[in-house]
PDB file of C-alpha atoms in Angstrom:
ATOM      1  CA  UNK Q1000     -11.247 -17.520 -27.211  1.00 56.00           C
ATOM      2  CA  UNK Q1001     -11.771 -15.945 -23.812  1.00 60.00           C
ATOM      3  CA  UNK Q1002      -9.391 -18.419 -22.180  1.00 58.00           C
ATOM      4  CA  UNK Q1003      -6.775 -17.717 -24.833  1.00 81.00           C
ATOM      5  CA  UNK Q1004      -7.169 -13.950 -24.378  1.00 86.00           C
ATOM      6  CA  UNK Q1005      -6.715 -14.253 -20.612  1.00 87.00           C
ATOM      7  CA  UNK Q1006      -3.622 -16.395 -21.188  1.00 90.00           C
ATOM      8  CA  UNK Q1007      -2.088 -13.736 -23.438  1.00 93.00           C
ATOM      9  CA  UNK Q1008      -2.966 -10.973 -20.963  1.00 94.00           C
ATOM     10  CA  UNK Q1009      -1.266 -12.857 -18.127  1.00 95.00           C
ATOM     11  CA  UNK Q1010       1.710 -13.607 -20.353  1.00 96.00           C
ATOM     12  CA  UNK Q1011       2.117  -9.880 -21.079  1.00 97.00           C
ATOM     13  CA  UNK Q1012       2.052  -9.101 -17.361  1.00 97.00           C
ATOM     14  CA  UNK Q1013       4.581 -11.854 -16.657  1.00 97.00           C
ATOM     15  CA  UNK Q1014       6.887 -10.470 -19.353  1.00 97.00           C
ATOM     16  CA  UNK Q1015       6.555  -6.844 -18.231  1.00 98.00           C
ATOM     17  CA  UNK Q1016       7.070  -7.420 -14.509  1.00 98.00           C
ATOM     18  CA  UNK Q1017      10.813  -8.300 -14.512  1.00 98.00           C
ATOM     19  CA  UNK Q1018      11.483  -5.542 -17.054  1.00 98.00           C
ATOM     20  CA  UNK Q1019       9.838  -2.919 -14.829  1.00 98.00           C
ATOM     21  CA  UNK Q1020      11.579  -4.410 -11.810  1.00 97.00           C
ATOM     22  CA  UNK Q1021      15.039  -4.204 -13.399  1.00 97.00           C
ATOM     23  CA  UNK Q1022      14.832  -0.859 -15.213  1.00 95.00           C
ATOM     24  CA  UNK Q1023      11.813   1.026 -13.909  1.00 96.00           C
ATOM     25  CA  UNK Q1024       8.680   1.904 -15.827  1.00 97.00           C
ATOM     26  CA  UNK Q1025      10.087   4.899 -17.713  1.00 96.00           C
ATOM     27  CA  UNK Q1026      12.991   2.961 -19.241  1.00 97.00           C
ATOM     28  CA  UNK Q1027      10.945   0.058 -20.606  1.00 97.00           C
ATOM     29  CA  UNK Q1028       9.457   0.731 -24.049  1.00 96.00           C
ATOM     30  CA  UNK Q1029       6.257  -1.028 -25.050  1.00 96.00           C
ATOM     31  CA  UNK Q1030       8.232  -2.702 -27.840  1.00 96.00           C
ATOM     32  CA  UNK Q1031      10.390  -4.547 -25.280  1.00 97.00           C
ATOM     33  CA  UNK Q1032       7.323  -5.794 -23.438  1.00 97.00           C
ATOM     34  CA  UNK Q1033       5.812  -7.047 -26.700  1.00 97.00           C
ATOM     35  CA  UNK Q1034       9.047  -8.826 -27.630  1.00 96.00           C
ATOM     36  CA  UNK Q1035       9.366 -10.472 -24.210  1.00 97.00           C
ATOM     37  CA  UNK Q1036       5.735 -11.606 -24.374  1.00 96.00           C
ATOM     38  CA  UNK Q1037       6.093 -12.791 -27.997  1.00 94.00           C
ATOM     39  CA  UNK Q1038       3.213 -10.553 -29.030  1.00 93.00           C
ATOM     40  CA  UNK Q1039       3.205  -8.157 -31.976  1.00 93.00           C
ATOM     41  CA  UNK Q1040       3.580  -4.513 -30.951  1.00 92.00           C
ATOM     42  CA  UNK Q1041       0.318  -3.534 -32.612  1.00 92.00           C
ATOM     43  CA  UNK Q1042      -1.411  -6.620 -31.212  1.00 93.00           C
ATOM     44  CA  UNK Q1043      -0.460  -5.866 -27.604  1.00 95.00           C
ATOM     45  CA  UNK Q1044      -2.902  -2.942 -27.644  1.00 94.00           C
ATOM     46  CA  UNK Q1045      -5.742  -5.421 -28.149  1.00 93.00           C
ATOM     47  CA  UNK Q1046      -5.056  -6.541 -24.581  1.00 94.00           C
ATOM     48  CA  UNK Q1047      -3.957  -3.375 -22.797  1.00 95.00           C
ATOM     49  CA  UNK Q1048      -4.668   0.222 -23.721  1.00 94.00           C
ATOM     50  CA  UNK Q1049      -1.244   1.480 -22.666  1.00 96.00           C
ATOM     51  CA  UNK Q1050       1.973   0.688 -20.830  1.00 97.00           C
ATOM     52  CA  UNK Q1051       0.497   2.479 -17.822  1.00 98.00           C
ATOM     53  CA  UNK Q1052      -2.475   0.112 -17.967  1.00 97.00           C
ATOM     54  CA  UNK Q1053      -0.063  -2.848 -17.786  1.00 98.00           C
ATOM     55  CA  UNK Q1054       1.757  -1.386 -14.777  1.00 98.00           C
ATOM     56  CA  UNK Q1055      -1.561  -0.732 -13.020  1.00 97.00           C
ATOM     57  CA  UNK Q1056      -2.663  -4.306 -13.570  1.00 98.00           C
ATOM     58  CA  UNK Q1057       0.591  -5.679 -12.159  1.00 98.00           C
ATOM     59  CA  UNK Q1058       0.515  -3.669  -8.927  1.00 98.00           C
ATOM     60  CA  UNK Q1059      -3.284  -3.709  -8.517  1.00 97.00           C
ATOM     61  CA  UNK Q1060      -3.240  -6.359  -5.732  1.00 97.00           C
ATOM     62  CA  UNK Q1061      -1.046  -4.303  -3.408  1.00 97.00           C
ATOM     63  CA  UNK Q1062      -2.806  -1.018  -4.255  1.00 97.00           C
ATOM     64  CA  UNK Q1063      -6.155  -2.619  -3.447  1.00 96.00           C
ATOM     65  CA  UNK Q1064      -4.666  -4.022  -0.247  1.00 95.00           C
ATOM     66  CA  UNK Q1065      -3.680  -0.550   0.965  1.00 95.00           C
ATOM     67  CA  UNK Q1066      -7.127   0.912   0.334  1.00 92.00           C
ATOM     68  CA  UNK Q1067      -8.908  -2.065   1.866  1.00 91.00           C
ATOM     69  CA  UNK Q1068      -6.716  -1.725   4.963  1.00 89.00           C
ATOM     70  CA  UNK Q1069      -7.503   1.988   5.185  1.00 88.00           C
ATOM     71  CA  UNK Q1070     -11.226   1.319   4.938  1.00 85.00           C
ATOM     72  CA  UNK Q1071     -10.955  -1.486   7.484  1.00 82.00           C
ATOM     73  CA  UNK Q1072      -9.355   0.802  10.063  1.00 78.00           C
ATOM     74  CA  UNK Q1073     -10.839   4.231   9.388  1.00 75.00           C
ATOM     75  CA  UNK Q1074     -13.484   4.015   6.664  1.00 61.00           C
ATOM     76  CA  UNK Q1075     -17.008   2.686   6.625  1.00 59.00           C
ATOM     77  CA  UNK Q1076     -15.848  -0.597   8.135  1.00 61.00           C
ATOM     78  CA  UNK Q1077     -13.743   1.095  10.824  1.00 64.00           C
ATOM     79  CA  UNK Q1078     -14.017  -0.529  14.242  1.00 72.00           C
ATOM     80  CA  UNK Q1079     -14.551   1.322  17.513  1.00 79.00           C
ATOM     81  CA  UNK Q1080     -11.486   3.361  18.372  1.00 82.00           C
ATOM     82  CA  UNK Q1081     -11.304   1.880  21.884  1.00 81.00           C
ATOM     83  CA  UNK Q1082     -10.180  -1.372  20.290  1.00 80.00           C
ATOM     84  CA  UNK Q1083      -6.857   0.384  19.712  1.00 78.00           C
ATOM     85  CA  UNK Q1084      -6.254   0.129  23.456  1.00 78.00           C
ATOM     86  CA  UNK Q1085      -6.334  -3.677  23.414  1.00 85.00           C
ATOM     87  CA  UNK Q1086      -3.497  -6.154  22.921  1.00 87.00           C
ATOM     88  CA  UNK Q1087      -5.641  -8.007  20.384  1.00 88.00           C
ATOM     89  CA  UNK Q1088      -5.692  -4.893  18.195  1.00 85.00           C
ATOM     90  CA  UNK Q1089      -1.924  -4.523  18.417  1.00 86.00           C
ATOM     91  CA  UNK Q1090      -1.376  -8.172  17.485  1.00 90.00           C
ATOM     92  CA  UNK Q1091      -3.799  -7.914  14.563  1.00 89.00           C
ATOM     93  CA  UNK Q1092      -2.111  -4.874  12.994  1.00 89.00           C
ATOM     94  CA  UNK Q1093       1.331  -6.438  13.439  1.00 92.00           C
ATOM     95  CA  UNK Q1094       0.116  -9.566  11.641  1.00 93.00           C
ATOM     96  CA  UNK Q1095      -1.478  -7.388   8.959  1.00 92.00           C
ATOM     97  CA  UNK Q1096       1.731  -5.539   8.112  1.00 94.00           C
ATOM     98  CA  UNK Q1097       3.872  -8.673   8.277  1.00 94.00           C
ATOM     99  CA  UNK Q1098       1.487 -10.317   5.823  1.00 94.00           C
ATOM    100  CA  UNK Q1099       1.656  -7.348   3.427  1.00 94.00           C
ATOM    101  CA  UNK Q1100       5.466  -7.390   3.356  1.00 95.00           C
ATOM    102  CA  UNK Q1101       5.715 -11.151   2.977  1.00 93.00           C
ATOM    103  CA  UNK Q1102       3.004 -11.420   0.333  1.00 95.00           C
ATOM    104  CA  UNK Q1103       3.674  -8.300  -1.738  1.00 96.00           C
ATOM    105  CA  UNK Q1104       7.392  -7.564  -1.373  1.00 95.00           C
ATOM    106  CA  UNK Q1105       7.999  -7.539  -5.136  1.00 96.00           C
ATOM    107  CA  UNK Q1106       4.891  -5.482  -5.920  1.00 97.00           C
ATOM    108  CA  UNK Q1107       5.759  -3.037  -3.143  1.00 97.00           C
ATOM    109  CA  UNK Q1108       9.158  -2.543  -4.755  1.00 97.00           C
ATOM    110  CA  UNK Q1109       7.527  -1.789  -8.100  1.00 98.00           C
ATOM    111  CA  UNK Q1110       4.958   0.577  -6.606  1.00 98.00           C
ATOM    112  CA  UNK Q1111       7.309   2.458  -4.295  1.00 97.00           C
ATOM    113  CA  UNK Q1112      10.548   2.471  -6.336  1.00 97.00           C
ATOM    114  CA  UNK Q1113       9.740   1.807  -9.999  1.00 97.00           C
ATOM    115  CA  UNK Q1114       6.554   3.803 -10.692  1.00 97.00           C
ATOM    116  CA  UNK Q1115       8.110   7.064 -11.915  1.00 96.00           C
ATOM    117  CA  UNK Q1116       6.370   8.048 -15.144  1.00 97.00           C
ATOM    118  CA  UNK Q1117       3.168   6.164 -14.343  1.00 97.00           C
ATOM    119  CA  UNK Q1118      -0.115   7.591 -13.098  1.00 97.00           C
ATOM    120  CA  UNK Q1119       0.779   5.945  -9.773  1.00 97.00           C
ATOM    121  CA  UNK Q1120       4.048   7.811  -9.230  1.00 97.00           C
ATOM    122  CA  UNK Q1121       2.306   9.992  -6.607  1.00 97.00           C
ATOM    123  CA  UNK Q1122       0.632   7.050  -4.935  1.00 97.00           C
ATOM    124  CA  UNK Q1123       2.243   7.684  -1.546  1.00 96.00           C
ATOM    125  CA  UNK Q1124       1.231  11.353  -1.539  1.00 96.00           C
ATOM    126  CA  UNK Q1125      -2.292  10.669  -2.795  1.00 96.00           C
ATOM    127  CA  UNK Q1126      -2.811   7.835  -0.329  1.00 96.00           C
ATOM    128  CA  UNK Q1127      -1.479   9.963   2.542  1.00 96.00           C
ATOM    129  CA  UNK Q1128      -3.899  12.760   1.625  1.00 95.00           C
ATOM    130  CA  UNK Q1129      -6.838  10.370   1.527  1.00 94.00           C
ATOM    131  CA  UNK Q1130      -5.763   8.705   4.746  1.00 94.00           C
ATOM    132  CA  UNK Q1131      -5.567  12.068   6.524  1.00 94.00           C
ATOM    133  CA  UNK Q1132      -9.080  12.981   5.402  1.00 93.00           C
ATOM    134  CA  UNK Q1133     -10.539   9.619   6.446  1.00 92.00           C
ATOM    135  CA  UNK Q1134      -8.808   9.622   9.837  1.00 91.00           C
ATOM    136  CA  UNK Q1135     -10.125  13.131  10.571  1.00 92.00           C
ATOM    137  CA  UNK Q1136     -13.673  12.037   9.706  1.00 90.00           C
ATOM    138  CA  UNK Q1137     -13.210   8.868  11.746  1.00 89.00           C
ATOM    139  CA  UNK Q1138     -12.043  10.893  14.753  1.00 89.00           C
ATOM    140  CA  UNK Q1139     -15.133  13.123  14.530  1.00 90.00           C
ATOM    141  CA  UNK Q1140     -17.393  10.069  14.462  1.00 89.00           C
ATOM    142  CA  UNK Q1141     -15.575   8.524  17.422  1.00 88.00           C
ATOM    143  CA  UNK Q1142     -15.768  11.829  19.338  1.00 89.00           C
ATOM    144  CA  UNK Q1143     -19.557  11.729  19.102  1.00 90.00           C
ATOM    145  CA  UNK Q1144     -19.472   8.195  20.444  1.00 89.00           C
ATOM    146  CA  UNK Q1145     -16.848   8.881  23.129  1.00 89.00           C
ATOM    147  CA  UNK Q1146     -17.076  12.554  24.234  1.00 91.00           C
ATOM    148  CA  UNK Q1147     -13.964  12.311  26.450  1.00 90.00           C
ATOM    149  CA  UNK Q1148     -11.805  11.342  23.515  1.00 88.00           C
ATOM    150  CA  UNK Q1149      -9.205  13.912  22.467  1.00 88.00           C
ATOM    151  CA  UNK Q1150      -9.199  14.521  18.719  1.00 87.00           C
ATOM    152  CA  UNK Q1151      -7.258  17.779  18.789  1.00 89.00           C
ATOM    153  CA  UNK Q1152      -4.506  16.328  16.636  1.00 91.00           C
ATOM    154  CA  UNK Q1153      -2.997  18.346  13.787  1.00 94.00           C
ATOM    155  CA  UNK Q1154      -3.488  17.294  10.174  1.00 94.00           C
ATOM    156  CA  UNK Q1155       0.299  17.302   9.886  1.00 95.00           C
ATOM    157  CA  UNK Q1156       0.670  14.668  12.613  1.00 93.00           C
ATOM    158  CA  UNK Q1157      -2.127  12.531  11.162  1.00 92.00           C
ATOM    159  CA  UNK Q1158      -0.475  12.640   7.731  1.00 94.00           C
ATOM    160  CA  UNK Q1159       2.961  11.977   9.191  1.00 94.00           C
ATOM    161  CA  UNK Q1160       1.723   8.674  10.564  1.00 91.00           C
ATOM    162  CA  UNK Q1161       1.033   7.450   7.005  1.00 93.00           C
ATOM    163  CA  UNK Q1162       4.348   8.838   5.726  1.00 95.00           C
ATOM    164  CA  UNK Q1163       6.147   6.862   8.446  1.00 94.00           C
ATOM    165  CA  UNK Q1164       4.305   3.728   7.388  1.00 94.00           C
ATOM    166  CA  UNK Q1165       5.632   4.049   3.839  1.00 96.00           C
ATOM    167  CA  UNK Q1166       9.142   4.833   5.120  1.00 96.00           C
ATOM    168  CA  UNK Q1167       9.075   1.684   7.255  1.00 95.00           C
ATOM    169  CA  UNK Q1168       7.904  -0.416   4.297  1.00 95.00           C
ATOM    170  CA  UNK Q1169      10.524   1.091   1.987  1.00 96.00           C
ATOM    171  CA  UNK Q1170      13.303   0.360   4.464  1.00 95.00           C
ATOM    172  CA  UNK Q1171      12.135  -3.241   4.823  1.00 94.00           C
ATOM    173  CA  UNK Q1172      12.069  -3.648   1.038  1.00 93.00           C
ATOM    174  CA  UNK Q1173      15.497  -2.096   0.433  1.00 92.00           C
ATOM    175  CA  UNK Q1174      17.247  -3.743   3.388  1.00 90.00           C
ATOM    176  CA  UNK Q1175      16.070  -7.326   3.113  1.00 84.00           C
ATOM    177  CA  UNK Q1176      15.471  -8.950   6.480  1.00 87.00           C
ATOM    178  CA  UNK Q1177      14.659 -12.483   7.530  1.00 88.00           C
ATOM    179  CA  UNK Q1178      11.010 -13.195   8.392  1.00 90.00           C
ATOM    180  CA  UNK Q1179      11.853 -13.090  12.117  1.00 93.00           C
ATOM    181  CA  UNK Q1180      13.679  -9.773  11.763  1.00 94.00           C
ATOM    182  CA  UNK Q1181      10.809  -8.357   9.694  1.00 94.00           C
ATOM    183  CA  UNK Q1182       8.267  -9.284  12.358  1.00 94.00           C
ATOM    184  CA  UNK Q1183      10.454  -7.810  15.111  1.00 96.00           C
ATOM    185  CA  UNK Q1184      10.874  -4.515  13.247  1.00 95.00           C
ATOM    186  CA  UNK Q1185       7.161  -4.256  12.472  1.00 95.00           C
ATOM    187  CA  UNK Q1186       6.303  -5.117  16.093  1.00 95.00           C
ATOM    188  CA  UNK Q1187       8.577  -2.344  17.369  1.00 95.00           C
ATOM    189  CA  UNK Q1188       7.135   0.106  14.849  1.00 93.00           C
ATOM    190  CA  UNK Q1189       3.517  -0.733  15.728  1.00 91.00           C
ATOM    191  CA  UNK Q1190       4.146  -0.530  19.499  1.00 91.00           C
ATOM    192  CA  UNK Q1191       5.684   2.907  18.907  1.00 91.00           C
ATOM    193  CA  UNK Q1192       2.725   4.070  16.790  1.00 89.00           C
ATOM    194  CA  UNK Q1193      -0.126   2.580  18.819  1.00 86.00           C
ATOM    195  CA  UNK Q1194       1.349   3.783  22.127  1.00 87.00           C
ATOM    196  CA  UNK Q1195       1.740   7.280  20.671  1.00 88.00           C
ATOM    197  CA  UNK Q1196      -1.878   7.408  19.457  1.00 85.00           C
ATOM    198  CA  UNK Q1197      -3.123   6.163  22.821  1.00 84.00           C
ATOM    199  CA  UNK Q1198      -1.348   8.996  24.595  1.00 86.00           C
ATOM    200  CA  UNK Q1199      -2.515  11.646  22.132  1.00 86.00           C
ATOM    201  CA  UNK Q1200      -6.138  10.588  22.411  1.00 83.00           C
ATOM    202  CA  UNK Q1201      -6.070  10.852  26.187  1.00 80.00           C
ATOM    203  CA  UNK Q1202      -5.658  14.597  25.855  1.00 64.00           C
TER     204      UNK Q1202
END
């Protein structure tokens, strides 16, 4: 029974994904999802509490990826800030972003362009707020470790860095590029960002 239930759940997600992709969350009634999944409308609620719950489940991998990346760089698992001054760090973040775009292009499109009406429609704003808070705390911790480090950076500039990240991802999703072009664009973006942070932190 459990295997069958998981099969139906995955079938519902598979049916809902292209509908959300084509029309956006707000324009897809639960009835259409049930029809596409060959599940009775009343029965679909035995698997998901709501249409929003279905959308969440579909985009969960990329949402989790963003928060794991944030924690990896600036949260509890954040590395020493001086690593930012190394070429290894630059190469690692380039590879990280290239991997996100290549692996989650479709889910990124849903999250960034098709989430209006869901509880994730403010994801970019909420994530940017959380990122700003974590980066500020991270800077304070690094200042105690490296007293010469400049952390006199405005909240606006810290937040803008995250906003730029989403803008870059949105542009890559809308204007499809070859893998080589994608890596080149991300490399240019990361050189721009990392070089800027290096200069700011020098004071």
